[in-house]
Amino acid sequence: MTDLDVTTLRNAYDNQLRAAVPDPLPAGVTVERDGPLVRILGFDHGGFLTYRDLGGLTGAALDELIARQVEFFRRRGEQVEWKLHGHDEPADLPDRLRAAGFVPEELETVVIGPAAPLAAALPVLPEGVRLREVTARADLDRIVAMEEEVWQADRGHLADGLAKEIAADPQSITVVVAEAADTVVCAGWVRYVPDTGFATLWGGSTLPGWRGRGIYRALVTYRARLAAQRGRTLLQVDASPDSRPILERLGLVPVTTTTPYVYTP
């Protein structure tokens, strides 16, 4: 794709996704605004800060905005993630976040591409593996068990969050598992962002013994078909270093990076 195409995709991402919030909101989730920031509260794993842009704030005014978030979540005794993008302005924003006590986590790459070509491809799975759409809490708990085996970390909040999303609006999200007999070997979900052309893909963790067999790729193409059936024309993924090469081979294009900056009281 040309540079113009990348710029167009990034602009669409900024305008349609950056400040998007769930509608309707899951139970217990609320949204507040502080200047250009959208502050989302009530997630089981802490708060979340996002924005289309910072409205030209720099210097002391920007430091004051950041300090208000630190104080707000310090009083709540709750951690918060500031979702920083590689093209955010001003350029010294990462330094100002670190100075305020935010800690950067692993960088990911935002990739975007058309849904139609992937939707036309048939998912190709290893023998004995099937894809299944799930909503039951027992299946969400099985996803958590798989994720915890992969990452060796607590992922209990994931089942709670997905269950609340499904309960709030079953048409806004589809959760898909790849199963071998009774074992969940990979799982991912797709969110159909309202009033946009986007579907966003999440998850994709795969048990180590099942990697390199095309399961993640099949899960992407399956969710692309679901997105196209609902009129979404673009797919967006926050891609890890492991998934980025696969997604680029499937036609998605890097448009920026994203890094979670986390403040923990």
Tab-separated table of C-alpha atoms in Angstrom:
chain	number	residue	atom	x	y	z
A	1	MET	CA	0.000	0.000	0.000
A	2	THR	CA	1.105	3.578	-0.525
A	3	ASP	CA	1.935	6.099	2.191
A	4	LEU	CA	-1.352	7.819	1.380
A	5	ASP	CA	-3.212	4.593	2.078
A	6	VAL	CA	-1.472	4.253	5.453
A	7	THR	CA	-2.289	7.857	6.311
A	8	THR	CA	-5.915	7.346	5.330
A	9	LEU	CA	-6.147	4.217	7.467
A	10	ARG	CA	-4.527	5.932	10.441
A	11	ASN	CA	-6.900	8.886	10.124
A	12	ALA	CA	-9.863	6.500	10.048
A	13	TYR	CA	-8.506	4.793	13.151
A	14	ASP	CA	-8.036	8.102	14.959
A	15	ASN	CA	-11.458	9.448	13.991
A	16	GLN	CA	-13.531	6.290	14.464
A	17	LEU	CA	-11.828	4.195	17.131
A	18	ARG	CA	-9.591	6.265	19.380
A	19	ALA	CA	-12.284	7.687	21.662
A	20	ALA	CA	-14.956	5.034	21.037
A	21	VAL	CA	-16.673	3.635	24.136
A	22	PRO	CA	-18.968	0.617	24.435
A	23	ASP	CA	-22.619	1.382	23.762
A	24	PRO	CA	-24.470	0.127	25.727
A	25	LEU	CA	-21.972	0.043	28.566
A	26	PRO	CA	-21.420	-3.264	30.386
A	27	ALA	CA	-22.820	-3.481	33.896
A	28	GLY	CA	-20.838	-1.384	36.346
A	29	VAL	CA	-18.862	0.509	33.670
A	30	THR	CA	-19.104	4.314	33.542
A	31	VAL	CA	-17.530	6.993	31.349
A	32	GLU	CA	-16.314	10.431	32.399
A	33	ARG	CA	-14.494	13.182	30.522
A	34	ASP	CA	-11.643	15.361	31.692
A	35	GLY	CA	-10.823	17.826	28.943
A	36	PRO	CA	-9.749	15.780	25.909
A	37	LEU	CA	-9.488	12.559	27.940
A	38	VAL	CA	-12.127	9.846	28.065
A	39	ARG	CA	-11.913	8.126	31.460
A	40	ILE	CA	-13.531	4.681	31.598
A	41	LEU	CA	-14.224	3.211	35.037
A	42	GLY	CA	-15.578	-0.061	36.345
A	43	PHE	CA	-13.466	-2.588	34.465
A	44	ASP	CA	-12.384	-5.515	36.636
A	45	HIS	CA	-8.701	-4.853	35.885
A	46	GLY	CA	-8.688	-1.073	36.523
A	47	GLY	CA	-9.415	2.192	34.749
A	48	PHE	CA	-8.646	3.176	31.173
A	49	LEU	CA	-7.731	6.528	29.600
A	50	THR	CA	-8.112	7.239	25.903
A	51	TYR	CA	-8.579	10.214	23.572
A	52	ARG	CA	-8.747	11.250	19.926
A	53	ASP	CA	-5.948	13.742	20.604
A	54	LEU	CA	-4.902	15.983	23.484
A	55	GLY	CA	-6.214	19.188	21.936
A	56	GLY	CA	-2.795	20.770	21.632
A	57	LEU	CA	-2.014	20.631	25.375
A	58	THR	CA	1.682	20.967	26.192
A	59	GLY	CA	3.920	21.883	29.092
A	60	ALA	CA	2.375	22.714	32.459
A	61	ALA	CA	-1.207	22.313	31.211
A	62	LEU	CA	-0.469	18.766	30.065
A	63	ASP	CA	1.308	17.953	33.327
A	64	GLU	CA	-1.763	19.168	35.219
A	65	LEU	CA	-4.035	16.903	33.170
A	66	ILE	CA	-1.791	13.918	33.872
A	67	ALA	CA	-1.524	14.804	37.571
A	68	ARG	CA	-5.330	14.913	37.875
A	69	GLN	CA	-5.531	11.341	36.616
A	70	VAL	CA	-2.863	10.181	39.052
A	71	GLU	CA	-4.669	11.822	41.948
A	72	PHE	CA	-8.061	10.515	40.807
A	73	PHE	CA	-6.899	6.892	40.679
A	74	ARG	CA	-4.703	7.249	43.762
A	75	ARG	CA	-7.810	8.178	45.733
A	76	ARG	CA	-9.643	5.174	44.283
A	77	GLY	CA	-6.726	2.857	45.052
A	78	GLU	CA	-7.001	1.574	41.491
A	79	GLN	CA	-4.540	1.161	38.657
A	80	VAL	CA	-5.172	2.869	35.326
A	81	GLU	CA	-3.880	2.423	31.780
A	82	TRP	CA	-3.093	5.427	29.567
A	83	LYS	CA	-3.132	4.138	25.992
A	84	LEU	CA	-0.270	5.985	24.269
A	85	HIS	CA	0.127	5.926	20.485
A	86	GLY	CA	3.349	6.388	18.570
A	87	HIS	CA	2.025	9.401	16.656
A	88	ASP	CA	0.598	11.176	19.702
A	89	GLU	CA	1.601	14.785	20.311
A	90	PRO	CA	3.493	16.299	21.982
A	91	ALA	CA	6.623	14.217	21.398
A	92	ASP	CA	7.630	14.440	25.070
A	93	LEU	CA	4.361	12.882	26.302
A	94	PRO	CA	6.062	9.546	27.198
A	95	ASP	CA	8.608	11.398	29.349
A	96	ARG	CA	5.843	13.330	31.126
A	97	LEU	CA	3.884	10.131	31.818
A	98	ARG	CA	6.945	8.407	33.264
A	99	ALA	CA	7.720	11.442	35.414
A	100	ALA	CA	4.180	11.219	36.845
A	101	GLY	CA	4.608	7.563	37.794
A	102	PHE	CA	3.232	5.746	34.742
A	103	VAL	CA	5.210	2.662	33.700
A	104	PRO	CA	5.346	1.547	30.026
A	105	GLU	CA	4.450	-2.031	29.160
A	106	GLU	CA	5.089	-3.964	25.936
A	107	LEU	CA	4.781	-2.023	22.686
A	108	GLU	CA	2.295	-3.335	20.123
A	109	THR	CA	1.679	-2.371	16.499
A	110	VAL	CA	-1.703	-1.169	15.284
A	111	VAL	CA	-2.447	-2.955	12.001
A	112	ILE	CA	-5.474	-2.367	9.778
A	113	GLY	CA	-6.689	-4.026	6.604
A	114	PRO	CA	-9.757	-4.803	4.521
A	115	ALA	CA	-12.099	-7.473	5.810
A	116	ALA	CA	-13.382	-8.730	2.449
A	117	PRO	CA	-10.306	-10.656	1.190
A	118	LEU	CA	-9.938	-12.489	4.483
A	119	ALA	CA	-13.670	-13.121	4.704
A	120	ALA	CA	-13.481	-14.920	1.370
A	121	ALA	CA	-10.799	-17.327	2.605
A	122	LEU	CA	-11.762	-20.656	4.148
A	123	PRO	CA	-10.301	-21.291	7.622
A	124	VAL	CA	-7.828	-24.192	7.337
A	125	LEU	CA	-7.412	-26.088	10.596
A	126	PRO	CA	-5.292	-29.060	11.678
A	127	GLU	CA	-7.074	-32.379	11.882
A	128	GLY	CA	-9.068	-32.673	15.071
A	129	VAL	CA	-9.362	-28.918	15.695
A	130	ARG	CA	-12.647	-27.040	15.313
A	131	LEU	CA	-13.816	-23.448	15.774
A	132	ARG	CA	-16.867	-22.743	17.907
A	133	GLU	CA	-18.642	-19.546	18.944
A	134	VAL	CA	-19.239	-19.430	22.688
A	135	THR	CA	-21.193	-17.370	25.211
A	136	ALA	CA	-21.497	-19.662	28.263
A	137	ARG	CA	-19.543	-18.738	31.394
A	138	ALA	CA	-18.035	-22.237	31.516
A	139	ASP	CA	-16.446	-21.653	28.102
A	140	LEU	CA	-15.169	-18.215	29.122
A	141	ASP	CA	-13.550	-19.836	32.166
A	142	ARG	CA	-11.899	-22.388	29.860
A	143	ILE	CA	-10.455	-19.482	27.849
A	144	VAL	CA	-9.043	-18.041	31.068
A	145	ALA	CA	-7.412	-21.383	31.916
A	146	MET	CA	-5.775	-21.471	28.478
A	147	GLU	CA	-4.588	-17.844	28.771
A	148	GLU	CA	-3.160	-18.457	32.228
A	149	GLU	CA	-1.237	-21.474	30.960
A	150	VAL	CA	0.182	-19.383	28.097
A	151	TRP	CA	1.079	-16.285	30.104
A	152	GLN	CA	1.646	-17.750	33.582
A	153	ALA	CA	-0.349	-14.877	35.047
A	154	ASP	CA	-3.802	-14.268	36.514
A	155	ARG	CA	-6.363	-13.709	33.749
A	156	GLY	CA	-9.510	-14.111	35.845
A	157	HIS	CA	-10.738	-10.628	34.970
A	158	LEU	CA	-11.003	-11.678	31.319
A	159	ALA	CA	-13.981	-13.998	31.820
A	160	ASP	CA	-15.760	-11.405	33.952
A	161	GLY	CA	-15.231	-8.672	31.358
A	162	LEU	CA	-16.335	-10.785	28.396
A	163	ALA	CA	-19.405	-12.012	30.277
A	164	LYS	CA	-20.447	-8.428	31.025
A	165	GLU	CA	-19.969	-7.386	27.390
A	166	ILE	CA	-22.047	-10.302	26.126
A	167	ALA	CA	-24.786	-9.563	28.660
A	168	ALA	CA	-24.865	-5.848	27.749
A	169	ASP	CA	-25.105	-6.410	23.986
A	170	PRO	CA	-24.734	-9.929	22.524
A	171	GLN	CA	-24.651	-8.458	18.999
A	172	SER	CA	-21.567	-6.326	19.682
A	173	ILE	CA	-19.069	-9.134	20.258
A	174	THR	CA	-18.430	-12.732	19.199
A	175	VAL	CA	-16.091	-14.985	21.160
A	176	VAL	CA	-14.572	-17.917	19.269
A	177	VAL	CA	-12.560	-20.861	20.589
A	178	ALA	CA	-10.375	-23.340	18.741
A	179	GLU	CA	-10.774	-26.713	20.406
A	180	ALA	CA	-8.989	-30.026	20.181
A	181	ALA	CA	-11.278	-32.554	21.869
A	182	ASP	CA	-12.008	-30.941	25.267
A	183	THR	CA	-9.028	-28.562	25.216
A	184	VAL	CA	-9.196	-24.891	24.242
A	185	VAL	CA	-5.968	-24.421	22.291
A	186	CYS	CA	-6.601	-20.841	21.075
A	187	ALA	CA	-9.305	-18.213	21.495
A	188	GLY	CA	-10.141	-14.780	20.147
A	189	TRP	CA	-13.013	-12.350	19.966
A	190	VAL	CA	-14.236	-9.735	17.548
A	191	ARG	CA	-15.955	-6.490	18.489
A	192	TYR	CA	-18.207	-4.752	15.953
A	193	VAL	CA	-17.675	-1.085	16.775
A	194	PRO	CA	-21.011	0.750	16.370
A	195	ASP	CA	-21.319	3.617	13.882
A	196	THR	CA	-17.964	2.789	12.248
A	197	GLY	CA	-16.651	0.630	9.433
A	198	PHE	CA	-14.423	-1.265	11.878
A	199	ALA	CA	-14.356	-4.615	13.548
A	200	THR	CA	-11.550	-5.068	16.070
A	201	LEU	CA	-9.859	-8.408	16.777
A	202	TRP	CA	-8.628	-9.401	20.230
A	203	GLY	CA	-7.094	-12.402	21.945
A	204	GLY	CA	-5.377	-15.012	19.798
A	205	SER	CA	-3.192	-16.603	22.480
A	206	THR	CA	-2.304	-20.174	21.503
A	207	LEU	CA	-1.010	-23.022	23.646
A	208	PRO	CA	2.700	-23.558	22.886
A	209	GLY	CA	2.253	-27.106	21.594
A	210	TRP	CA	-0.305	-25.944	19.018
A	211	ARG	CA	1.574	-23.016	17.496
A	212	GLY	CA	2.770	-22.996	13.904
A	213	ARG	CA	-0.204	-25.032	12.625
A	214	GLY	CA	-2.316	-22.213	11.184
A	215	ILE	CA	-4.807	-22.028	14.049
A	216	TYR	CA	-4.331	-18.313	14.722
A	217	ARG	CA	-4.618	-17.577	11.006
A	218	ALA	CA	-7.840	-19.615	10.784
A	219	LEU	CA	-9.253	-17.729	13.760
A	220	VAL	CA	-8.502	-14.417	12.022
A	221	THR	CA	-10.204	-15.423	8.777
A	222	TYR	CA	-13.234	-16.779	10.641
A	223	ARG	CA	-13.685	-13.510	12.525
A	224	ALA	CA	-13.144	-11.527	9.310
A	225	ARG	CA	-16.120	-13.370	7.824
A	226	LEU	CA	-18.241	-12.501	10.859
A	227	ALA	CA	-17.222	-8.849	10.492
A	228	ALA	CA	-18.029	-8.733	6.777
A	229	GLN	CA	-21.432	-10.317	7.412
A	230	ARG	CA	-22.188	-7.365	9.695
A	231	GLY	CA	-21.145	-4.765	7.153
A	232	ARG	CA	-17.719	-3.980	8.593
A	233	THR	CA	-15.132	-3.240	5.916
A	234	LEU	CA	-11.963	-2.810	8.008
A	235	LEU	CA	-10.237	-4.986	10.583
A	236	GLN	CA	-8.004	-3.537	13.310
A	237	VAL	CA	-5.653	-5.379	15.643
A	238	ASP	CA	-3.215	-4.300	18.357
A	239	ALA	CA	-0.597	-6.797	17.217
A	240	SER	CA	2.084	-8.342	19.393
A	241	PRO	CA	5.527	-9.005	17.895
A	242	ASP	CA	4.460	-12.646	17.421
A	243	SER	CA	1.176	-11.949	15.612
A	244	ARG	CA	2.274	-8.942	13.545
A	245	PRO	CA	4.111	-10.957	10.833
A	246	ILE	CA	1.111	-13.259	10.391
A	247	LEU	CA	-1.301	-10.349	10.124
A	248	GLU	CA	0.905	-8.511	7.627
A	249	ARG	CA	1.012	-11.627	5.445
A	250	LEU	CA	-2.787	-11.603	5.601
A	251	GLY	CA	-2.861	-8.057	4.206
A	252	LEU	CA	-3.073	-5.855	7.295
A	253	VAL	CA	-0.866	-2.749	7.302
A	254	PRO	CA	1.024	-1.164	10.237
A	255	VAL	CA	-0.244	2.377	10.833
A	256	THR	CA	1.127	3.285	14.280
A	257	THR	CA	2.211	1.741	17.580
A	258	THR	CA	0.533	1.606	20.956
A	259	THR	CA	2.036	1.251	24.414
A	260	PRO	CA	0.073	0.844	27.652
A	261	TYR	CA	1.380	3.250	30.300
A	262	VAL	CA	0.131	1.983	33.656
A	263	TYR	CA	-0.096	3.883	36.939
A	264	THR	CA	-0.479	1.736	40.042
A	265	PRO	CA	-1.175	3.508	43.368
